[in-house]
Tab-separated table of C-alpha atoms in Angstrom:
chain	number	residue	atom	x	y	z
A	1	VAL	CA	4.656	-4.585	-6.806
A	2	VAL	CA	1.680	-3.341	-7.103
A	3	GLU	CA	0.154	-6.358	-9.253
A	4	ALA	CA	2.162	-9.131	-7.994
A	5	VAL	CA	0.306	-7.869	-4.224
A	6	LYS	CA	-2.726	-7.681	-6.118
A	7	ARG	CA	-2.778	-11.242	-7.085
A	8	GLN	CA	-1.136	-12.872	-4.187
A	9	MET	CA	-4.010	-10.891	-2.240
A	10	GLU	CA	-6.976	-12.115	-4.732
A	11	ALA	CA	-5.201	-16.027	-4.645
A	12	GLU	CA	-5.509	-15.898	-1.118
A	13	GLY	CA	-9.428	-14.226	-1.327
A	14	VAL	CA	-8.174	-10.678	0.117
A	15	LYS	CA	-11.136	-8.566	-0.400
A	16	SER	CA	-9.414	-4.827	-0.308
A	17	GLN	CA	-7.869	-1.742	-2.391
A	18	ILE	CA	-4.447	-0.701	-3.612
A	19	VAL	CA	-4.243	2.646	-2.791
A	20	VAL	CA	-0.858	4.260	-4.964
A	21	VAL	CA	0.076	7.251	-4.663
A	22	CYS	CA	2.760	7.903	-8.070
A	23	GLY	CA	3.039	11.714	-7.035
A	24	ARG	CA	5.102	12.921	-10.649
A	25	ASN	CA	4.952	9.421	-12.324
A	26	LYS	CA	3.395	9.481	-14.953
A	27	ASP	CA	4.470	6.909	-16.840
A	28	LEU	CA	3.327	4.741	-13.798
A	29	HIS	CA	0.085	6.288	-12.856
A	30	GLU	CA	-1.315	5.956	-17.073
A	31	ARG	CA	-0.344	1.909	-16.060
A	32	LEU	CA	-1.907	1.113	-13.645
A	33	SER	CA	-4.833	3.503	-14.799
A	34	LYS	CA	-5.208	1.375	-17.957
A	35	SER	CA	-5.522	-1.833	-15.654
A	36	THR	CA	-8.234	-1.010	-13.759
A	37	PRO	CA	-11.670	1.290	-14.360
A	38	PRO	CA	-10.901	4.468	-13.218
A	39	PRO	CA	-12.241	5.284	-9.388
A	40	PRO	CA	-14.516	8.019	-9.688
A	41	LYS	CA	-13.674	11.819	-10.107
A	42	ARG	CA	-15.530	12.807	-6.537
A	43	ASN	CA	-14.557	11.390	-2.874
A	44	VAL	CA	-11.966	9.014	-3.687
A	45	LEU	CA	-10.682	9.246	0.007
A	46	GLY	CA	-14.222	8.999	1.616
A	47	ARG	CA	-14.967	5.648	-0.689
A	48	ILE	CA	-11.185	4.342	0.606
A	49	MET	CA	-12.430	5.297	4.257
A	50	ARG	CA	-15.449	3.986	4.412
A	51	ARG	CA	-14.825	0.260	2.969
A	52	PRO	CA	-15.817	-1.905	4.906
A	53	LYS	CA	-12.504	-4.410	7.461
A	54	VAL	CA	-10.478	-6.575	5.129
A	55	GLU	CA	-12.334	-9.754	4.522
A	56	CYS	CA	-10.687	-12.838	3.087
A	57	GLU	CA	-12.424	-15.971	2.167
A	58	PRO	CA	-9.751	-18.511	0.089
A	59	GLU	CA	-12.501	-20.638	-1.239
A	60	LYS	CA	-14.106	-17.583	-3.053
A	61	GLY	CA	-11.261	-15.954	-4.388
A	62	GLY	CA	-10.598	-11.801	-3.500
A	63	SER	CA	-10.910	-9.244	-5.145
A	64	VAL	CA	-8.704	-6.499	-5.218
A	65	GLU	CA	-9.126	-2.744	-6.460
A	66	ILE	CA	-6.171	-0.511	-7.645
A	67	ILE	CA	-6.696	3.092	-6.923
A	68	PRO	CA	-4.192	4.901	-8.879
A	69	LEU	CA	-3.888	8.309	-7.987
A	70	GLU	CA	-1.288	11.449	-9.519
A	71	PHE	CA	0.226	14.038	-7.181
A	72	ILE	CA	-1.488	14.010	-3.681
A	73	ASP	CA	-1.845	17.777	-0.907
A	74	ASN	CA	-3.128	15.593	1.591
A	75	PRO	CA	-1.291	12.130	2.126
A	76	GLN	CA	-1.577	12.209	5.445
A	77	GLU	CA	-5.664	11.589	4.934
A	78	TYR	CA	-4.643	8.368	2.891
A	79	MET	CA	-2.008	7.535	5.314
A	80	VAL	CA	-4.792	7.329	7.924
A	81	ALA	CA	-7.511	5.308	5.832
A	82	CYS	CA	-4.302	2.574	4.994
A	83	ASP	CA	-3.861	-0.956	6.892
A	84	VAL	CA	-0.367	-1.278	5.584
A	85	LEU	CA	1.648	1.051	3.880
A	86	VAL	CA	4.566	0.031	1.267
A	87	THR	CA	6.905	2.378	1.232
A	88	LYS	CA	11.063	2.872	1.154
A	89	ALA	CA	12.657	4.164	4.026
A	90	GLY	CA	12.056	7.473	4.599
A	91	PRO	CA	12.387	9.101	8.344
A	92	GLY	CA	9.278	11.298	7.679
A	93	THR	CA	6.967	8.610	6.465
A	94	ILE	CA	8.196	5.878	9.286
A	95	ALA	CA	7.708	9.052	11.698
A	96	GLU	CA	4.181	9.456	10.214
A	97	ALA	CA	3.311	5.922	10.322
A	98	ALA	CA	4.733	4.504	13.695
A	99	SER	CA	2.055	7.347	15.437
A	100	LEU	CA	-0.819	5.979	13.628
A	101	GLY	CA	0.236	2.679	14.679
A	102	ILE	CA	0.496	1.249	10.368
A	103	PRO	CA	2.198	-1.642	9.831
A	104	LEU	CA	4.949	-0.413	7.194
A	105	MET	CA	6.595	-2.294	4.617
A	106	LEU	CA	9.933	-0.888	3.313
A	107	THR	CA	11.374	-2.129	-0.273
A	108	SER	CA	14.198	0.442	-0.461
A	109	PHE	CA	16.338	3.055	0.951
A	110	LEU	CA	18.959	5.068	0.037
A	111	PRO	CA	22.077	4.216	1.103
A	112	GLY	CA	23.187	5.896	3.467
A	113	GLN	CA	21.340	8.397	4.797
A	114	GLU	CA	17.725	5.968	4.954
A	115	SER	CA	19.702	2.077	6.031
A	116	GLY	CA	19.470	3.047	9.421
A	117	ASN	CA	15.961	3.323	8.988
A	118	VAL	CA	15.424	0.014	8.267
A	119	ASP	CA	17.200	-1.250	11.219
A	120	ILE	CA	15.134	1.070	13.842
A	121	VAL	CA	11.525	-0.465	12.204
A	122	LEU	CA	12.812	-3.919	12.825
A	123	GLU	CA	13.985	-3.905	15.714
A	124	ALA	CA	10.433	-2.273	16.759
A	125	SER	CA	8.572	-4.874	15.360
A	126	PHE	CA	6.546	-2.723	13.180
A	127	GLY	CA	7.621	-3.531	10.042
A	128	ASN	CA	9.438	-5.607	7.456
A	129	PHE	CA	11.855	-4.952	4.976
A	130	SER	CA	12.213	-6.407	1.388
A	131	THR	CA	13.366	-5.636	-2.144
A	132	SER	CA	11.693	-8.666	-3.198
A	133	VAL	CA	9.008	-8.608	-4.934
A	134	PRO	CA	6.751	-12.670	-3.999
A	135	GLU	CA	8.425	-11.759	-0.452
A	136	VAL	CA	6.642	-8.076	-0.406
A	137	SER	CA	3.340	-9.892	-1.815
A	138	GLU	CA	3.376	-12.494	0.665
A	139	LEU	CA	4.583	-9.859	3.956
A	140	VAL	CA	2.236	-7.466	2.649
A	141	THR	CA	-0.541	-10.184	2.235
A	142	ASN	CA	-0.190	-12.067	5.453
A	143	LEU	CA	-0.432	-8.412	6.668
A	144	MET	CA	-3.611	-8.249	5.636
A	145	ARG	CA	-5.473	-11.067	5.926
A	146	ASP	CA	-3.622	-11.347	9.782
A	147	GLY	CA	-4.522	-7.885	10.733
A	148	GLY	CA	-0.675	-6.073	11.154
A	149	LEU	CA	1.919	-7.802	12.246
């Protein structure tokens, strides 16, 4: 999904960053780290928070930097710095994003446990849901380009 979103955003002229919290998924972190230059060890969050407003210049092409992170103890600080949150339909994450006014792109849910969360997000119009990688890429790019829902 990450690479597809990056390609779509660059094709539409979006200049931005994608921060991927890989948690304990070492394979994902390693794969993303190989495909992008490593960020500086210090002050990654500060660099993200100081980034300029999302720019879109389709005629010049986009530039999207992927920043893979391993397990972090401060996800709320990254959430405050983001423009769109791509995640599964966990209730805690949805509540935090809603309280901060961050648009959600839900890509999965635990059947029975989290399926109702998807309905709540869609009915309240503060997010989208799709399991299709091309559709996720398009929806995230639209949110970034247009500035929200």
